[in-house]
PDB file of C-alpha atoms in Angstrom:
ATOM      1  CA  MET A  21     161.278  27.640 152.360  1.00  0.00           C
ATOM      2  CA  THR A  22     158.409  25.419 153.477  1.00  0.00           C
ATOM      3  CA  LYS A  23     155.626  24.603 151.018  1.00  0.00           C
ATOM      4  CA  ASN A  24     152.298  23.405 152.403  1.00  0.00           C
ATOM      5  CA  LEU A  25     150.250  21.904 149.583  1.00  0.00           C
ATOM      6  CA  THR A  26     147.013  21.102 151.337  1.00  0.00           C
ATOM      7  CA  ILE A  27     143.828  19.585 149.946  1.00  0.00           C
ATOM      8  CA  LYS A  28     141.006  21.736 151.307  1.00  0.00           C
ATOM      9  CA  ASN A  29     138.745  19.397 153.262  1.00  0.00           C
ATOM     10  CA  SER A  30     137.849  19.995 156.896  1.00  0.00           C
ATOM     11  CA  THR A  31     137.354  16.279 157.602  1.00  0.00           C
ATOM     12  CA  ALA A  32     140.602  15.111 156.048  1.00  0.00           C
ATOM     13  CA  GLU A  33     143.700  14.250 158.049  1.00  0.00           C
ATOM     14  CA  PHE A  34     147.103  15.258 156.746  1.00  0.00           C
ATOM     15  CA  LEU A  35     150.389  13.458 156.590  1.00  0.00           C
ATOM     16  CA  ILE A  36     153.741  15.201 156.247  1.00  0.00           C
ATOM     17  CA  PHE A  37     156.349  13.869 153.845  1.00  0.00           C
ATOM     18  CA  THR A  38     159.744  15.324 154.738  1.00  0.00           C
ATOM     19  CA  THR A  39     162.684  15.274 152.356  1.00  0.00           C
ATOM     20  CA  GLN A  40     166.095  14.047 153.390  1.00  0.00           C
ATOM     21  CA  ALA A  41     167.206  17.654 153.940  1.00  0.00           C
ATOM     22  CA  GLY A  42     164.329  18.135 156.344  1.00  0.00           C
ATOM     23  CA  LYS A  43     163.393  21.538 154.944  1.00  0.00           C
ATOM     24  CA  ASP A  44     160.472  21.100 152.548  1.00  0.00           C
ATOM     25  CA  ASN A  45     157.256  19.271 153.226  1.00  0.00           C
ATOM     26  CA  ILE A  46     154.012  18.512 151.487  1.00  0.00           C
ATOM     27  CA  SER A  47     150.663  17.813 153.119  1.00  0.00           C
ATOM     28  CA  VAL A  48     148.634  15.067 151.505  1.00  0.00           C
ATOM     29  CA  ARG A  49     145.254  13.484 152.056  1.00  0.00           C
ATOM     30  CA  VAL A  50     144.791  10.458 154.298  1.00  0.00           C
ATOM     31  CA  GLU A  51     141.563   8.472 153.923  1.00  0.00           C
ATOM     32  CA  ASN A  52     141.009   5.142 155.699  1.00  0.00           C
ATOM     33  CA  GLU A  53     144.689   5.147 156.767  1.00  0.00           C
ATOM     34  CA  ALA A  54     145.855   5.355 153.123  1.00  0.00           C
ATOM     35  CA  VAL A  55     147.803   8.244 151.588  1.00  0.00           C
ATOM     36  CA  TRP A  56     146.365   9.892 148.459  1.00  0.00           C
ATOM     37  CA  LEU A  57     147.808  12.579 146.155  1.00  0.00           C
ATOM     38  CA  THR A  58     146.649  14.178 142.914  1.00  0.00           C
ATOM     39  CA  GLN A  59     148.954  14.214 139.885  1.00  0.00           C
ATOM     40  CA  LYS A  60     149.583  17.898 140.588  1.00  0.00           C
ATOM     41  CA  LEU A  61     150.707  17.204 144.148  1.00  0.00           C
ATOM     42  CA  VAL A  62     152.936  14.318 143.068  1.00  0.00           C
ATOM     43  CA  ALA A  63     154.512  16.614 140.467  1.00  0.00           C
ATOM     44  CA  GLN A  64     155.198  19.243 143.131  1.00  0.00           C
ATOM     45  CA  LEU A  65     156.480  16.609 145.551  1.00  0.00           C
ATOM     46  CA  PHE A  66     159.075  15.384 143.040  1.00  0.00           C
ATOM     47  CA  GLU A  67     159.530  18.794 141.367  1.00  0.00           C
ATOM     48  CA  CYS A  68     158.627  17.739 137.839  1.00  0.00           C
ATOM     49  CA  SER A  69     155.825  18.447 135.361  1.00  0.00           C
ATOM     50  CA  ALA A  70     152.332  16.979 135.592  1.00  0.00           C
ATOM     51  CA  ASP A  71     152.786  15.703 132.021  1.00  0.00           C
ATOM     52  CA  ASN A  72     155.829  13.750 133.199  1.00  0.00           C
ATOM     53  CA  ILE A  73     153.771  12.195 135.997  1.00  0.00           C
ATOM     54  CA  SER A  74     150.997  11.298 133.557  1.00  0.00           C
ATOM     55  CA  LEU A  75     153.453   9.620 131.168  1.00  0.00           C
ATOM     56  CA  HIS A  76     155.048   7.517 133.903  1.00  0.00           C
ATOM     57  CA  LEU A  77     151.661   6.502 135.313  1.00  0.00           C
ATOM     58  CA  LYS A  78     150.577   5.369 131.851  1.00  0.00           C
ATOM     59  CA  ASN A  79     153.685   3.169 131.564  1.00  0.00           C
ATOM     60  CA  ILE A  80     153.234   1.807 135.095  1.00  0.00           C
ATOM     61  CA  PHE A  81     149.690   0.687 134.312  1.00  0.00           C
ATOM     62  CA  GLN A  82     150.474  -0.611 130.812  1.00  0.00           C
ATOM     63  CA  THR A  83     153.338  -2.799 132.033  1.00  0.00           C
ATOM     64  CA  GLY A  84     151.179  -4.245 134.793  1.00  0.00           C
ATOM     65  CA  GLU A  85     153.467  -2.983 137.560  1.00  0.00           C
ATOM     66  CA  LEU A  86     150.359  -1.706 139.330  1.00  0.00           C
ATOM     67  CA  ASP A  87     146.640  -2.190 138.809  1.00  0.00           C
ATOM     68  CA  LYS A  88     145.040   1.175 138.084  1.00  0.00           C
ATOM     69  CA  ASN A  89     141.811   0.417 139.935  1.00  0.00           C
ATOM     70  CA  SER A  90     143.634  -0.564 143.131  1.00  0.00           C
ATOM     71  CA  VAL A  91     145.806   2.564 143.368  1.00  0.00           C
ATOM     72  CA  THR A  92     143.398   5.301 142.220  1.00  0.00           C
ATOM     73  CA  GLU A  93     140.357   6.898 143.823  1.00  0.00           C
ATOM     74  CA  ASP A  94     138.199   9.935 143.054  1.00  0.00           C
ATOM     75  CA  PHE A  95     137.759  12.478 145.855  1.00  0.00           C
ATOM     76  CA  SER A  96     135.824  15.725 145.935  1.00  0.00           C
ATOM     77  CA  VAL A  97     138.167  18.721 145.985  1.00  0.00           C
ATOM     78  CA  THR A  98     137.239  22.387 146.403  1.00  0.00           C
ATOM     79  CA  ALA A  99     138.802  24.459 143.619  1.00  0.00           C
ATOM     80  CA  THR A 100     139.769  28.136 143.720  1.00  0.00           C
ATOM     81  CA  ASP A 101     136.346  29.050 142.297  1.00  0.00           C
ATOM     82  CA  GLY A 102     134.711  27.577 145.386  1.00  0.00           C
ATOM     83  CA  LYS A 103     133.150  24.661 143.522  1.00  0.00           C
ATOM     84  CA  ASN A 104     133.712  20.989 144.273  1.00  0.00           C
ATOM     85  CA  TYR A 105     135.161  18.715 141.612  1.00  0.00           C
ATOM     86  CA  ASN A 106     135.829  14.977 141.607  1.00  0.00           C
ATOM     87  CA  THR A 107     139.588  14.665 141.205  1.00  0.00           C
ATOM     88  CA  LYS A 108     141.571  11.471 140.701  1.00  0.00           C
ATOM     89  CA  HIS A 109     144.051  10.681 143.463  1.00  0.00           C
ATOM     90  CA  TYR A 110     146.857   8.115 143.612  1.00  0.00           C
ATOM     91  CA  ASN A 111     147.863   6.142 146.685  1.00  0.00           C
ATOM     92  CA  LEU A 112     151.298   5.585 148.221  1.00  0.00           C
ATOM     93  CA  LYS A 113     152.054   2.541 146.048  1.00  0.00           C
ATOM     94  CA  ALA A 114     151.733   4.696 142.940  1.00  0.00           C
ATOM     95  CA  VAL A 115     153.790   7.496 144.507  1.00  0.00           C
ATOM     96  CA  ILE A 116     156.602   5.078 145.362  1.00  0.00           C
ATOM     97  CA  ALA A 117     156.560   3.599 141.849  1.00  0.00           C
ATOM     98  CA  LEU A 118     156.794   7.113 140.411  1.00  0.00           C
ATOM     99  CA  GLY A 119     159.646   7.993 142.755  1.00  0.00           C
ATOM    100  CA  TYR A 120     161.759   5.243 141.183  1.00  0.00           C
ATOM    101  CA  ARG A 121     161.083   6.452 137.631  1.00  0.00           C
ATOM    102  CA  ILE A 122     161.285  10.236 137.784  1.00  0.00           C
ATOM    103  CA  ASN A 123     164.591  11.978 137.092  1.00  0.00           C
ATOM    104  CA  SER A 124     164.768  14.937 139.474  1.00  0.00           C
ATOM    105  CA  GLN A 125     166.679  15.920 142.602  1.00  0.00           C
ATOM    106  CA  LYS A 126     163.639  15.400 144.805  1.00  0.00           C
ATOM    107  CA  ALA A 127     163.056  11.951 143.315  1.00  0.00           C
ATOM    108  CA  THR A 128     166.726  11.181 143.958  1.00  0.00           C
ATOM    109  CA  ASP A 129     166.298  12.257 147.589  1.00  0.00           C
ATOM    110  CA  PHE A 130     163.261  10.007 147.809  1.00  0.00           C
ATOM    111  CA  ARG A 131     165.189   7.011 146.447  1.00  0.00           C
ATOM    112  CA  LYS A 132     167.993   7.638 148.947  1.00  0.00           C
ATOM    113  CA  TRP A 133     165.466   7.706 151.770  1.00  0.00           C
ATOM    114  CA  ALA A 134     163.740   4.538 150.501  1.00  0.00           C
ATOM    115  CA  THR A 135     167.097   2.764 150.215  1.00  0.00           C
ATOM    116  CA  GLN A 136     167.941   3.681 153.821  1.00  0.00           C
ATOM    117  CA  VAL A 137     164.590   2.315 154.994  1.00  0.00           C
ATOM    118  CA  LEU A 138     165.069  -0.951 153.084  1.00  0.00           C
ATOM    119  CA  GLU A 139     168.636  -1.270 154.380  1.00  0.00           C
ATOM    120  CA  ARG A 140     167.503  -0.802 157.975  1.00  0.00           C
ATOM    121  CA  TYR A 141     164.781  -3.386 157.454  1.00  0.00           C
ATOM    122  CA  SER A 142     167.157  -5.942 155.934  1.00  0.00           C
ATOM    123  CA  VAL A 143     169.691  -5.512 158.762  1.00  0.00           C
ATOM    124  CA  ARG A 144     167.406  -5.051 161.776  1.00  0.00           C
ATOM    125  CA  GLY A 145     164.310  -6.891 160.582  1.00  0.00           C
ATOM    126  CA  TYR A 146     162.063  -3.918 161.334  1.00  0.00           C
ATOM    127  CA  VAL A 147     161.730  -0.181 160.680  1.00  0.00           C
ATOM    128  CA  LEU A 148     160.201   2.353 163.080  1.00  0.00           C
ATOM    129  CA  ASP A 149     159.383   5.992 162.359  1.00  0.00           C
ATOM    130  CA  ASP A 150     160.824   7.373 165.609  1.00  0.00           C
ATOM    131  CA  VAL A 151     159.471  10.909 165.122  1.00  0.00           C
ATOM    132  CA  ARG A 152     155.896   9.805 164.510  1.00  0.00           C
ATOM    133  CA  LEU A 153     156.005   7.299 167.368  1.00  0.00           C
ATOM    134  CA  LYS A 154     157.365   9.844 169.871  1.00  0.00           C
ATOM    135  CA  ASN A 155     155.005  12.633 168.827  1.00  0.00           C
ATOM    136  CA  GLY A 156     151.983  10.435 168.249  1.00  0.00           C
ATOM    137  CA  ALA A 157     151.240  12.141 164.948  1.00  0.00           C
ATOM    138  CA  TYR A 158     149.093  10.621 162.195  1.00  0.00           C
ATOM    139  CA  LEU A 159     148.684   7.262 163.932  1.00  0.00           C
ATOM    140  CA  ASN A 160     145.312   5.563 164.219  1.00  0.00           C
ATOM    141  CA  PRO A 161     144.078   4.688 167.758  1.00  0.00           C
ATOM    142  CA  GLN A 162     144.746   0.971 167.243  1.00  0.00           C
ATOM    143  CA  TYR A 163     148.353   1.449 166.095  1.00  0.00           C
ATOM    144  CA  PHE A 164     150.102   1.214 169.469  1.00  0.00           C
ATOM    145  CA  LYS A 165     147.914  -1.685 170.625  1.00  0.00           C
ATOM    146  CA  ASP A 166     148.857  -3.653 167.513  1.00  0.00           C
ATOM    147  CA  LEU A 167     152.533  -2.753 167.931  1.00  0.00           C
ATOM    148  CA  ILE A 168     152.550  -3.886 171.568  1.00  0.00           C
ATOM    149  CA  LEU A 169     150.908  -7.188 170.624  1.00  0.00           C
ATOM    150  CA  GLU A 170     153.508  -7.809 167.916  1.00  0.00           C
ATOM    151  CA  ILE A 171     156.396  -7.040 170.285  1.00  0.00           C
ATOM    152  CA  ARG A 172     154.872  -9.264 172.971  1.00  0.00           C
ATOM    153  CA  ASP A 173     154.510 -12.129 170.506  1.00  0.00           C
ATOM    154  CA  ILE A 174     158.179 -11.792 169.518  1.00  0.00           C
ATOM    155  CA  ARG A 175     159.332 -11.691 173.138  1.00  0.00           C
ATOM    156  CA  GLU A 176     157.254 -14.753 173.981  1.00  0.00           C
ATOM    157  CA  SER A 177     158.478 -16.758 171.002  1.00  0.00           C
ATOM    158  CA  GLU A 178     160.278 -19.973 171.851  1.00  0.00           C
ATOM    159  CA  ARG A 179     163.117 -19.176 169.450  1.00  0.00           C
ATOM    160  CA  ASN A 180     163.759 -15.761 171.001  1.00  0.00           C
ATOM    161  CA  PHE A 181     163.751 -17.134 174.547  1.00  0.00           C
ATOM    162  CA  TYR A 182     166.121 -20.000 173.773  1.00  0.00           C
ATOM    163  CA  GLN A 183     168.433 -17.585 171.967  1.00  0.00           C
ATOM    164  CA  GLN A 184     169.089 -15.869 175.296  1.00  0.00           C
ATOM    165  CA  ILE A 185     170.033 -19.207 176.853  1.00  0.00           C
ATOM    166  CA  THR A 186     172.214 -19.997 173.834  1.00  0.00           C
ATOM    167  CA  ASP A 187     174.091 -16.738 174.276  1.00  0.00           C
ATOM    168  CA  ILE A 188     174.874 -17.576 177.891  1.00  0.00           C
ATOM    169  CA  TYR A 189     175.883 -21.173 177.170  1.00  0.00           C
ATOM    170  CA  ALA A 190     178.054 -20.081 174.236  1.00  0.00           C
ATOM    171  CA  THR A 191     180.347 -18.165 176.589  1.00  0.00           C
ATOM    172  CA  ALA A 192     181.751 -21.462 177.900  1.00  0.00           C
ATOM    173  CA  MET A 193     185.351 -22.041 176.823  1.00  0.00           C
ATOM    174  CA  ASP A 194     184.623 -25.569 175.559  1.00  0.00           C
ATOM    175  CA  TYR A 195     181.407 -24.612 173.735  1.00  0.00           C
ATOM    176  CA  ASP A 196     180.783 -26.708 170.615  1.00  0.00           C
ATOM    177  CA  LEU A 197     177.532 -26.115 168.740  1.00  0.00           C
ATOM    178  CA  ASP A 198     177.547 -29.544 167.082  1.00  0.00           C
ATOM    179  CA  SER A 199     178.523 -31.668 170.074  1.00  0.00           C
ATOM    180  CA  ASN A 200     176.070 -34.161 171.567  1.00  0.00           C
ATOM    181  CA  VAL A 201     176.575 -32.556 174.971  1.00  0.00           C
ATOM    182  CA  THR A 202     175.343 -29.223 173.637  1.00  0.00           C
ATOM    183  CA  LYS A 203     172.325 -30.786 171.926  1.00  0.00           C
ATOM    184  CA  ASP A 204     171.427 -32.751 175.056  1.00  0.00           C
ATOM    185  CA  PHE A 205     171.768 -29.596 177.149  1.00  0.00           C
ATOM    186  CA  PHE A 206     169.294 -27.604 175.087  1.00  0.00           C
ATOM    187  CA  THR A 207     166.850 -30.503 174.881  1.00  0.00           C
ATOM    188  CA  THR A 208     166.957 -30.819 178.658  1.00  0.00           C
ATOM    189  CA  VAL A 209     166.492 -27.073 179.185  1.00  0.00           C
ATOM    190  CA  GLN A 210     163.548 -27.009 176.788  1.00  0.00           C
ATOM    191  CA  ASN A 211     161.858 -29.919 178.536  1.00  0.00           C
ATOM    192  CA  LYS A 212     162.411 -28.430 181.995  1.00  0.00           C
ATOM    193  CA  LEU A 213     160.849 -25.142 180.908  1.00  0.00           C
ATOM    194  CA  HIS A 214     157.849 -26.926 179.443  1.00  0.00           C
ATOM    195  CA  PHE A 215     157.459 -29.215 182.463  1.00  0.00           C
ATOM    196  CA  ALA A 216     157.533 -26.253 184.835  1.00  0.00           C
ATOM    197  CA  THR A 217     154.686 -24.695 182.856  1.00  0.00           C
ATOM    198  CA  HIS A 218     152.297 -27.563 182.114  1.00  0.00           C
ATOM    199  CA  ASP A 219     153.781 -30.736 183.696  1.00  0.00           C
ATOM    200  CA  ASN A 220     154.772 -32.221 180.338  1.00  0.00           C
ATOM    201  CA  THR A 221     157.919 -32.393 178.267  1.00  0.00           C
ATOM    202  CA  ALA A 222     157.812 -30.887 174.779  1.00  0.00           C
ATOM    203  CA  ALA A 223     157.264 -34.311 173.203  1.00  0.00           C
ATOM    204  CA  GLU A 224     154.524 -35.223 175.688  1.00  0.00           C
ATOM    205  CA  LEU A 225     152.763 -31.921 175.076  1.00  0.00           C
ATOM    206  CA  MET A 226     152.679 -32.439 171.310  1.00  0.00           C
ATOM    207  CA  THR A 227     151.524 -36.052 171.712  1.00  0.00           C
ATOM    208  CA  LYS A 228     148.648 -35.053 173.992  1.00  0.00           C
ATOM    209  CA  ARG A 229     147.436 -31.955 172.179  1.00  0.00           C
ATOM    210  CA  ALA A 230     148.000 -32.725 168.501  1.00  0.00           C
ATOM    211  CA  ASP A 231     144.623 -34.008 167.307  1.00  0.00           C
ATOM    212  CA  TYR A 232     143.418 -34.147 163.711  1.00  0.00           C
ATOM    213  CA  GLN A 233     139.799 -34.031 164.941  1.00  0.00           C
ATOM    214  CA  LYS A 234     140.312 -30.595 166.513  1.00  0.00           C
ATOM    215  CA  ASP A 235     140.375 -27.278 164.726  1.00  0.00           C
ATOM    216  CA  PHE A 236     143.849 -26.538 163.351  1.00  0.00           C
ATOM    217  CA  MET A 237     145.175 -29.889 164.612  1.00  0.00           C
ATOM    218  CA  GLY A 238     144.936 -28.543 168.155  1.00  0.00           C
ATOM    219  CA  LEU A 239     147.357 -25.728 167.407  1.00  0.00           C
ATOM    220  CA  VAL A 240     146.772 -22.405 169.153  1.00  0.00           C
ATOM    221  CA  THR A 241     149.096 -20.517 166.839  1.00  0.00           C
ATOM    222  CA  TRP A 242     151.396 -21.126 163.875  1.00  0.00           C
ATOM    223  CA  LYS A 243     153.709 -19.174 161.595  1.00  0.00           C
ATOM    224  CA  LYS A 244     150.992 -17.887 159.238  1.00  0.00           C
ATOM    225  CA  ALA A 245     148.186 -17.752 161.812  1.00  0.00           C
ATOM    226  CA  PRO A 246     145.337 -17.108 161.923  1.00  0.00           C
ATOM    227  CA  ASN A 247     144.347 -17.518 158.273  1.00  0.00           C
ATOM    228  CA  GLY A 248     147.488 -18.948 156.681  1.00  0.00           C
ATOM    229  CA  LYS A 249     148.284 -22.551 155.858  1.00  0.00           C
ATOM    230  CA  ILE A 250     149.587 -24.808 158.643  1.00  0.00           C
ATOM    231  CA  LEU A 251     152.955 -26.309 157.723  1.00  0.00           C
ATOM    232  CA  LYS A 252     154.716 -29.430 158.965  1.00  0.00           C
ATOM    233  CA  SER A 253     157.229 -27.218 160.752  1.00  0.00           C
ATOM    234  CA  ASP A 254     154.390 -25.641 162.781  1.00  0.00           C
ATOM    235  CA  VAL A 255     153.137 -28.982 164.092  1.00  0.00           C
ATOM    236  CA  VAL A 256     156.479 -29.953 165.672  1.00  0.00           C
ATOM    237  CA  VAL A 257     156.892 -26.747 167.715  1.00  0.00           C
ATOM    238  CA  ALA A 258     155.620 -27.417 171.228  1.00  0.00           C
ATOM    239  CA  LYS A 259     154.955 -23.759 171.992  1.00  0.00           C
ATOM    240  CA  ASN A 260     152.340 -23.643 169.246  1.00  0.00           C
ATOM    241  CA  TYR A 261     150.042 -25.801 171.389  1.00  0.00           C
ATOM    242  CA  LEU A 262     150.181 -23.495 174.407  1.00  0.00           C
ATOM    243  CA  GLY A 263     147.528 -20.938 175.272  1.00  0.00           C
ATOM    244  CA  ARG A 264     148.294 -17.303 176.045  1.00  0.00           C
ATOM    245  CA  ASN A 265     148.215 -17.803 179.822  1.00  0.00           C
ATOM    246  CA  GLU A 266     150.557 -20.798 179.619  1.00  0.00           C
ATOM    247  CA  ILE A 267     153.064 -18.825 177.553  1.00  0.00           C
ATOM    248  CA  LYS A 268     153.019 -15.992 180.081  1.00  0.00           C
ATOM    249  CA  THR A 269     153.785 -18.414 182.932  1.00  0.00           C
TER     250      THR A 269
END
């Protein structure tokens, strides 16, 4: 049996949480791309009492696991009497923390789902919600643009490109990762690729463009760009000095 627990608000969007069995769902409020539930809805989601939710939330805040002000927000909710009341809601961080504390079958299903997500992330390095992506549900207009940019950045990364060459070279019968021949081969390939793009070897490129008088040492990008700290390892990667058009070449 499907249970739709919907906050009555004509301007609100709704997100569907589906259990592992794929039978029950609960509609929750989404404001500014963040998920929010009342204690009552969390209790129904995990099939436990509201008092149980309240007790766990108290412990979560007292132990400093979460900051109360950062995970709670008051929203106006229309009650059965037709009047509007300010009701405290809890965001997804609080819901997840509760899911790992509550002892119920639904909470167990949630933990199984969360474990699967974490396992996929640790093995594959990413997690995609295939259903939402295919159906286009509950995704902000910028979502796909951001996703495409991230994928493009990965594809254009120097490490990813050289990995493809490594895979081909590694098929040779006499392949030896630590041999000088192998190291010379990859250095030569790297320099040829750079020279074909901007008429400089990797070393020449870094020598010409690294400049302490320029913003960010002349770097166009780095591991923690655009606001993160520039590390020594960023400065010695030739690709980091190339502009977008040069990388696409």
